[in-house]
Short mmCIF file of C-alpha atoms and ligand atoms in Angstrom, two decimals:
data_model
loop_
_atom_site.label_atom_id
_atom_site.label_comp_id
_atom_site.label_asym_id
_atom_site.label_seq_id
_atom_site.Cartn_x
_atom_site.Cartn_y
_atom_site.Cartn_z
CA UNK A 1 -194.41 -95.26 14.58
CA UNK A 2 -192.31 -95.20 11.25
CA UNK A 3 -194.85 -96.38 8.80
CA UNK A 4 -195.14 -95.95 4.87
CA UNK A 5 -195.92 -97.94 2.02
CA UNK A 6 -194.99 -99.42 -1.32
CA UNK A 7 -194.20 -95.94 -3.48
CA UNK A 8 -193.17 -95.99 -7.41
CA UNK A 9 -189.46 -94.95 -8.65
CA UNK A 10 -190.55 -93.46 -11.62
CA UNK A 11 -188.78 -90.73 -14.16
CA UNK A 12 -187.56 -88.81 -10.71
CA UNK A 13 -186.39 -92.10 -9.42
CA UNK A 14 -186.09 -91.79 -5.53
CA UNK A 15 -187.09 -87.91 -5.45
CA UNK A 16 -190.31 -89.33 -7.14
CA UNK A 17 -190.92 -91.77 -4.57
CA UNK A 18 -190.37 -89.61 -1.54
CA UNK A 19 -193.15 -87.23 -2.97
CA UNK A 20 -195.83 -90.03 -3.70
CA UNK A 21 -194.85 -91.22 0.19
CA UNK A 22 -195.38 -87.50 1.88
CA UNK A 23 -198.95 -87.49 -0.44
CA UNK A 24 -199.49 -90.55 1.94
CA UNK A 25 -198.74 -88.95 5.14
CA UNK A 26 -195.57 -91.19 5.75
CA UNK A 27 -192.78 -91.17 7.62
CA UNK A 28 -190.35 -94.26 5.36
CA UNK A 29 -191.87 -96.13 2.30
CA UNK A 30 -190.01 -98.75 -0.10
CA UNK A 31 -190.02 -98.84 -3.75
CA UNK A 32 -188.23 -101.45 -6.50
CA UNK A 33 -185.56 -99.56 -8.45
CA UNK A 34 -187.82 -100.10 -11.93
CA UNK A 35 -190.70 -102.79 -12.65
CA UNK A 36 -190.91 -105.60 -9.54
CA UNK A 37 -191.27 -108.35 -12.16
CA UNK A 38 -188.07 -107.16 -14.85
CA UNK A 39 -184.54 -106.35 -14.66
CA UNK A 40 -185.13 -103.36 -17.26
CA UNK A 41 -182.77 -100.83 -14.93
CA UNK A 42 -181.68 -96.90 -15.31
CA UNK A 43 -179.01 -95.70 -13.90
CA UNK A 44 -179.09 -93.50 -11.01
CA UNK A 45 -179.36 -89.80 -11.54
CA UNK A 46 -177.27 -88.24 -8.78
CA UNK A 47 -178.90 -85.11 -9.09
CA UNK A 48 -182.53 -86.82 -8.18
CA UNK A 49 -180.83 -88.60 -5.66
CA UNK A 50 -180.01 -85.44 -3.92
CA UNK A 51 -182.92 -83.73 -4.01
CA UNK A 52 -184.58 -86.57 -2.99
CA UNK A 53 -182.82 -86.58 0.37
CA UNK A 54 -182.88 -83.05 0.66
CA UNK A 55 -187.04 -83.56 0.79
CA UNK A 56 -186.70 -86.32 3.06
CA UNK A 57 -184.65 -84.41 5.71
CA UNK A 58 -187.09 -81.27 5.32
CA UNK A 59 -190.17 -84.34 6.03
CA UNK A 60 -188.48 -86.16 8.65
CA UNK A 61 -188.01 -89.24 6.42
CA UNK A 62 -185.24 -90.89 7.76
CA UNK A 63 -183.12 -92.08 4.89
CA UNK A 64 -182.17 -95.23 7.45
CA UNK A 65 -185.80 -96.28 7.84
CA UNK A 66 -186.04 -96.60 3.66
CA UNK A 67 -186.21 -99.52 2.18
CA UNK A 68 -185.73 -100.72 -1.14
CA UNK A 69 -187.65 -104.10 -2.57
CA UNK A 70 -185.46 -106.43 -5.25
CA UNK A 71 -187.29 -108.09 -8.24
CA UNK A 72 -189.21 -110.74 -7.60
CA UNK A 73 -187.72 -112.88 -10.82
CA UNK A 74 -184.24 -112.72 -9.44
CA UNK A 75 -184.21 -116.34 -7.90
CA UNK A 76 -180.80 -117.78 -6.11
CA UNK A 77 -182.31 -120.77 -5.16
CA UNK A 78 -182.37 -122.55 -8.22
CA UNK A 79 -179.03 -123.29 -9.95
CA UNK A 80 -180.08 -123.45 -13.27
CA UNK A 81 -177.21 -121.98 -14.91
CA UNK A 82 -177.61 -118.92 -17.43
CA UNK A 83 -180.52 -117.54 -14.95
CA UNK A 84 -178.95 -118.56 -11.56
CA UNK A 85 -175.35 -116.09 -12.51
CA UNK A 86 -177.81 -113.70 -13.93
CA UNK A 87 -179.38 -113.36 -10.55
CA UNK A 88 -176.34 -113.25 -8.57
CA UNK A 89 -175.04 -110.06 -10.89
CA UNK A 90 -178.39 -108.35 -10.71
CA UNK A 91 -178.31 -108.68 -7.43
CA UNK A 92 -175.48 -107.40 -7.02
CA UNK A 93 -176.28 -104.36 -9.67
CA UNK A 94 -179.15 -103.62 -7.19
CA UNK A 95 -176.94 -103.61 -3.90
CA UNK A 96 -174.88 -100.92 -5.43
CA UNK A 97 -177.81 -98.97 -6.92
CA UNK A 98 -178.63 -99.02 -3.32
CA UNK A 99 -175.67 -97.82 -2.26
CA UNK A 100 -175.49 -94.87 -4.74
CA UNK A 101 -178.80 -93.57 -3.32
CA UNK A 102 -178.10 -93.72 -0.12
CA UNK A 103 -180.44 -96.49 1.17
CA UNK A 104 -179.33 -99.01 3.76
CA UNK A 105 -181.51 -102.10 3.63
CA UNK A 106 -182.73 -104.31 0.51
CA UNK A 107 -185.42 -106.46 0.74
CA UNK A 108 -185.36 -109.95 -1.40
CA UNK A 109 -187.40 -113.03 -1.86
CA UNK A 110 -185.01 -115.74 -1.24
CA UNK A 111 -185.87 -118.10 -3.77
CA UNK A 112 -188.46 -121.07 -5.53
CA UNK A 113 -186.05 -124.45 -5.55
CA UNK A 114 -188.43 -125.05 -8.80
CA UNK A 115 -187.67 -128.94 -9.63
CA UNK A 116 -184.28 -128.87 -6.73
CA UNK A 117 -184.12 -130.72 -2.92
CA UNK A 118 -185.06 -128.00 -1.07
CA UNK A 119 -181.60 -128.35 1.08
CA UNK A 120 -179.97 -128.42 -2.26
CA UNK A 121 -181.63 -124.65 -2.83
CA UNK A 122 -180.64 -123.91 0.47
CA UNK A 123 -177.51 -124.08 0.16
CA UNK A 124 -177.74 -122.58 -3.63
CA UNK A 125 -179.14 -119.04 -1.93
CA UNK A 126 -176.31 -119.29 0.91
CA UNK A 127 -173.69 -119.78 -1.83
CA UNK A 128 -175.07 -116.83 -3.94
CA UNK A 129 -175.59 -114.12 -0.65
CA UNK A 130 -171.81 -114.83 -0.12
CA UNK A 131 -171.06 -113.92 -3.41
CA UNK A 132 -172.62 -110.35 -3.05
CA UNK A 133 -172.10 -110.05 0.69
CA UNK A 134 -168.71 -108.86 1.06
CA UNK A 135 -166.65 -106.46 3.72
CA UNK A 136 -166.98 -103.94 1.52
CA UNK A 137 -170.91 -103.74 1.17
CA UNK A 138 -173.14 -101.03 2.58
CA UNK A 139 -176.02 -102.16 2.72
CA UNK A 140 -177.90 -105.38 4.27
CA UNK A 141 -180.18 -107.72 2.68
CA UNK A 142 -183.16 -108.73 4.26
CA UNK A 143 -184.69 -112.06 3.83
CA UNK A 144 -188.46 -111.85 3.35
CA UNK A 145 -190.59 -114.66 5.28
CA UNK A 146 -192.43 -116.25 2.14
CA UNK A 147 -196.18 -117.65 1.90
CA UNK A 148 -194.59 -121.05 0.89
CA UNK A 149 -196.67 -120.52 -2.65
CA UNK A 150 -195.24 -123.23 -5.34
CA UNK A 151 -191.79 -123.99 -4.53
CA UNK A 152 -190.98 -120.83 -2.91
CA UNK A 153 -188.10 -120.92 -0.04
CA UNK A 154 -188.23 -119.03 3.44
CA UNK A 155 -192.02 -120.09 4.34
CA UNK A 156 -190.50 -121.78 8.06
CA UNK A 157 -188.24 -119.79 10.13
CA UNK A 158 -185.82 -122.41 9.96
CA UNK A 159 -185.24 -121.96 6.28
CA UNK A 160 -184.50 -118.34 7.31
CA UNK A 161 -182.00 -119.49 10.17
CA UNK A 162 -180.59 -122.11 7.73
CA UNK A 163 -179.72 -119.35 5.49
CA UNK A 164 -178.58 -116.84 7.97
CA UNK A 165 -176.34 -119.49 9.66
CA UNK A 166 -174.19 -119.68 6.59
CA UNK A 167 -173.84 -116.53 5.50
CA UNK A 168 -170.16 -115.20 6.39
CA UNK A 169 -171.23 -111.48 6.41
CA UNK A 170 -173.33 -111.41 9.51
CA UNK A 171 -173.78 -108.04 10.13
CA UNK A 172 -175.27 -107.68 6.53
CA UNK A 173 -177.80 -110.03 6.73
CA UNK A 174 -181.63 -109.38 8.04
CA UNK A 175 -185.37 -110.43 7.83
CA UNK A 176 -188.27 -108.54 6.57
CA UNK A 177 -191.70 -109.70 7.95
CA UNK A 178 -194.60 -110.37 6.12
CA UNK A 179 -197.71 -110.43 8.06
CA UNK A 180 -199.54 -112.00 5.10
CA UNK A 181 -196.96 -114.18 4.32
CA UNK A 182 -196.45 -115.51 7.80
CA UNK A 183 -200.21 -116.48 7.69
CA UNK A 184 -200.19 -118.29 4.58
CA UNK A 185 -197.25 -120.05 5.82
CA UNK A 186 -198.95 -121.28 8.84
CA UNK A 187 -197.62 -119.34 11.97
CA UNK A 188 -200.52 -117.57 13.81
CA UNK A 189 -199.77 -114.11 14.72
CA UNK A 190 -203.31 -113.66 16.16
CA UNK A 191 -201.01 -114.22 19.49
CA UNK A 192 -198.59 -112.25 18.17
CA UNK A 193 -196.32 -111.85 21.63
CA UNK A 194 -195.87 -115.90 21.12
CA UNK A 195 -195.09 -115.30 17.50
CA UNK A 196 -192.00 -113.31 18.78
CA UNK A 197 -190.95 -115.60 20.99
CA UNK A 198 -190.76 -118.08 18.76
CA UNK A 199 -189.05 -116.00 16.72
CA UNK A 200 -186.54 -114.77 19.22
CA UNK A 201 -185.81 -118.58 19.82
CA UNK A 202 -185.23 -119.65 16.46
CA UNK A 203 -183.64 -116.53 13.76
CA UNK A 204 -182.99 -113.81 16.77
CA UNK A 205 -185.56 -111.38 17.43
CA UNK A 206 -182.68 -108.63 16.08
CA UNK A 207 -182.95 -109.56 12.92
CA UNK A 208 -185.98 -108.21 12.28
CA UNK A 209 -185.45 -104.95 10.13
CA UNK A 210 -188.60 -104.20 8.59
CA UNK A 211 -192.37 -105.54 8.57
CA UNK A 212 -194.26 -105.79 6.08
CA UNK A 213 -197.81 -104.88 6.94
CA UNK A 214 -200.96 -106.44 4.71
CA UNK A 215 -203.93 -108.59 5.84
CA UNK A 216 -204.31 -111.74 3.76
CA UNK A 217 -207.28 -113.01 1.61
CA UNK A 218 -206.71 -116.51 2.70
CA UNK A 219 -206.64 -118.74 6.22
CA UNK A 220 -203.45 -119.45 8.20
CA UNK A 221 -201.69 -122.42 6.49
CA UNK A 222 -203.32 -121.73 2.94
CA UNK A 223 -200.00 -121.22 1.04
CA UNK A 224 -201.48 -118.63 -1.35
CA UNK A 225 -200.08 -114.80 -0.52
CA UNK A 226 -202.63 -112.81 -1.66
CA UNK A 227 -202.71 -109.42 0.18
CA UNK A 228 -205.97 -107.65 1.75
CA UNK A 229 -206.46 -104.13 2.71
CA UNK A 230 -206.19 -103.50 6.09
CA UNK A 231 -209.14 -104.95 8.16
CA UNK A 232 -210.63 -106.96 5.22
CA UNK A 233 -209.10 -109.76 5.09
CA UNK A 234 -208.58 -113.01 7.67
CA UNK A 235 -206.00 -111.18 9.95
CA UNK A 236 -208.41 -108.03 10.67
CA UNK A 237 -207.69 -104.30 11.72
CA UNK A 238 -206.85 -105.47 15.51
CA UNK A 239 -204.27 -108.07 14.80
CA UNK A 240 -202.07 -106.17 12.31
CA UNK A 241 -202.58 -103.26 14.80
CA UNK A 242 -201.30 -105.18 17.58
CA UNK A 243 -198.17 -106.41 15.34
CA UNK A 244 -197.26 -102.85 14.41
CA UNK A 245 -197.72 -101.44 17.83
CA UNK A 246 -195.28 -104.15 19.35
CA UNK A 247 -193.03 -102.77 21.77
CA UNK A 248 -190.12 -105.37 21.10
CA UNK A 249 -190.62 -104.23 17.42
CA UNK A 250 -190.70 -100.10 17.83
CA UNK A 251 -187.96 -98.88 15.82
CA UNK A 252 -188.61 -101.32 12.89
CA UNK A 253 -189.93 -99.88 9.69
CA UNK A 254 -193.56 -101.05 8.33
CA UNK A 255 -194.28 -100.76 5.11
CA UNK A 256 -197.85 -101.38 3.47
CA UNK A 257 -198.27 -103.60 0.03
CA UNK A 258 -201.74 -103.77 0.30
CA UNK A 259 -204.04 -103.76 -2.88
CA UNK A 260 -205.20 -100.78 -4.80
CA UNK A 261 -208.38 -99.85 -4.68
CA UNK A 262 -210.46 -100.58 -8.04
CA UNK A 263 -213.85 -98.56 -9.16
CA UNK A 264 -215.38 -98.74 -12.47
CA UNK A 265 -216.05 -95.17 -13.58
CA UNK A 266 -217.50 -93.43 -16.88
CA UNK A 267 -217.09 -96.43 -18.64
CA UNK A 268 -212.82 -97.14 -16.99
CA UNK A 269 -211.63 -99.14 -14.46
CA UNK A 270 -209.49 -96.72 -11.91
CA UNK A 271 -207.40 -98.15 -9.18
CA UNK A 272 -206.44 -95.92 -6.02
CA UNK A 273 -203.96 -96.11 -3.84
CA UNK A 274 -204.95 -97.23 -0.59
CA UNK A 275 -202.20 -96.09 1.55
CA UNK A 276 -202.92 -92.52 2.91
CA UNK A 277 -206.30 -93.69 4.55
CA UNK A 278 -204.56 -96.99 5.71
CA UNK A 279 -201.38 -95.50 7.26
CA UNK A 280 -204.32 -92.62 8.96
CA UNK A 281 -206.38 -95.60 10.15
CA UNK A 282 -203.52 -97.11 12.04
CA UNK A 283 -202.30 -93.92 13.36
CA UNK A 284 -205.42 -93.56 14.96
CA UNK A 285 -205.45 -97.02 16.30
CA UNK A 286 -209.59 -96.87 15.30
CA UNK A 287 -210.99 -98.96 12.28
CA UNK A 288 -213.02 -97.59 9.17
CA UNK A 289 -215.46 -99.33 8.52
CA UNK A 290 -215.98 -96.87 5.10
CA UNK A 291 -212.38 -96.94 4.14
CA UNK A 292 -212.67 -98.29 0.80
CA UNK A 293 -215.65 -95.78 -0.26
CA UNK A 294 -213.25 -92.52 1.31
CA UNK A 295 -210.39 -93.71 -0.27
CA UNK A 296 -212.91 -93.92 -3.25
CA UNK A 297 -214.23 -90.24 -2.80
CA UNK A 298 -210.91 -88.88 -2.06
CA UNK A 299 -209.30 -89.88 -5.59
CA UNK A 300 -212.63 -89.38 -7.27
CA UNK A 301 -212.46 -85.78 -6.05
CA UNK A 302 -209.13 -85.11 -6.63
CA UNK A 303 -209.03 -84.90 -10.09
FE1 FE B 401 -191.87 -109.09 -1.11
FE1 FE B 402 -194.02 -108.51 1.36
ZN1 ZN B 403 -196.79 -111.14 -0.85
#
């Protein structure tokens, strides 16, 4: 199983994040090349960069199975001017930050149509992918199945196909998963198998490149994509295990972006990362029913 999580780029940029994923136990993880919610951006140090894959190929981290997460405020869909070219050139900043480090696939939100016809931001994301999708590029961008929150596009499959349908490059297009997301947005992958199929029918089960793996807070069809540790939210441990032990989906990365874990301690609030005792839990195919008090211990005890 390649499995990982969510991992910072910090001061050691990618060399950085492979080190926070191996504290995890994991075999791929995915990071955002600075803070998810700016465009603040350093450039990449080439000497980090090669460490960094240096580590990974003593670990076993396949630098293929990597995968990088763009901003969430870069939106396409919308064609508001000043913010709608500044989107298409970050984007395209992060496809070749991508490329510098090595990494092959770049995960993106597609896009809230804000006050726009939702065909009319449709067609604003197609336009905008085919400016940054050329012959020349790397890398592929996967579309991320959305929750459907606000005015967010990508919440039916058929906004995905839509997309994918008009987007010259082919071969550098993708999806990302979202087991959370795909709740909120109504499809039941309780019967996961069916899921697929339906799936398979509509986008092309090959598109799949990577899953994101969280349980949700909220019922199917609620619209609200807010993540839950593994086992404690709606989903539950044997549904998300059943999605990540998928035969059709084997050789696709999953990547965890569940919550931290929060404690109030001598007077601070501490938050731990969950993802070491998750990514152990679903190795083992077993749930814990103490996870969040280990994962508690384990930090407390640590430092
Ligand atoms: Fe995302
Ligand atoms: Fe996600
Ligand atoms: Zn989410």
């Amino acid at each position: 199983m390649i499995i990982g999580s969510h991992v910072s780029f910090g001061k050691e940029q990618l060399l950085g994040s492979v080190k926070e994923a191996i504290s995890y136990g994991a075999n791929t993880f995915m990071f955002y090349t600075g803070a998810p919610q700016n465009t603040l951006r350093k450039s990449i140090d080439e000497n980090l960069s090669k460490e960094a894959r240096k580590l990974m190929k003593e670990n076993d981290i396949d630098i293929n199975n990597v995968i990088c997460h763009a901003p969430y405020i870069i939106n396409l869909a919308n064609n508001d001017e000043s913010k709608y070219n500044f989107s298409i050139t970050f984007l395209k900043g992060e496809v070749t930050r991508c490329e510098d480090l090595g990494i092959k696939y770049l995960v993106l939100h597609p896009g809230s149509s804000v006050g726009l016809d939702r065909n009319i931001a449709l067609d604003n994301i197609v336009y905008a992918l085919n400016q940054v999708l050329k012959s020349e590029t790397k890398i592929m961008i996967l579309l991320e199945t959305m929750a459907g929150k606000g005015t967010e596009i990508g919440r039916s499959l058929e906004e995905i196909k839509y997309i994918i349908n008009n987007i010259i490059e082919k071969g550098k297009i993708g999806v990302c998963i979202d087991t959370c997301h795909l709740n909120d947005a109504g499809y039941n992958i309780k019967e996961f198998d069916n899921f697929l199929d339906e799936f398979d029918k509509v986008v092309g089960i090959n598109y799949i490149k990577c899953v994101h793996v969280n349980d949700s807070k909220n019922d199917i069809n609620t619209h609200k994509d807010r993540h839950a540790n593994i086992g404690y939210g709606t989903l539950g441990f044997n549904t998300i295990l059943n999605v990540i032990t998928n035969t059709r989906l084997k050789d696709v990365p999953k990547i965890l972006e569940t919550p931290y874990i929060g404690e109030h301690d001598e007077d601070k609030e501490r938050i731990y990362p969950p993802y070491k005792f998750e990514i152990e839990m679903l190795r083992n195919g077993i749930f814990n029913e103490n996870l969040l008090e280990d994962i508690r211990n384990y930090y407390k005890n640590l430092k």
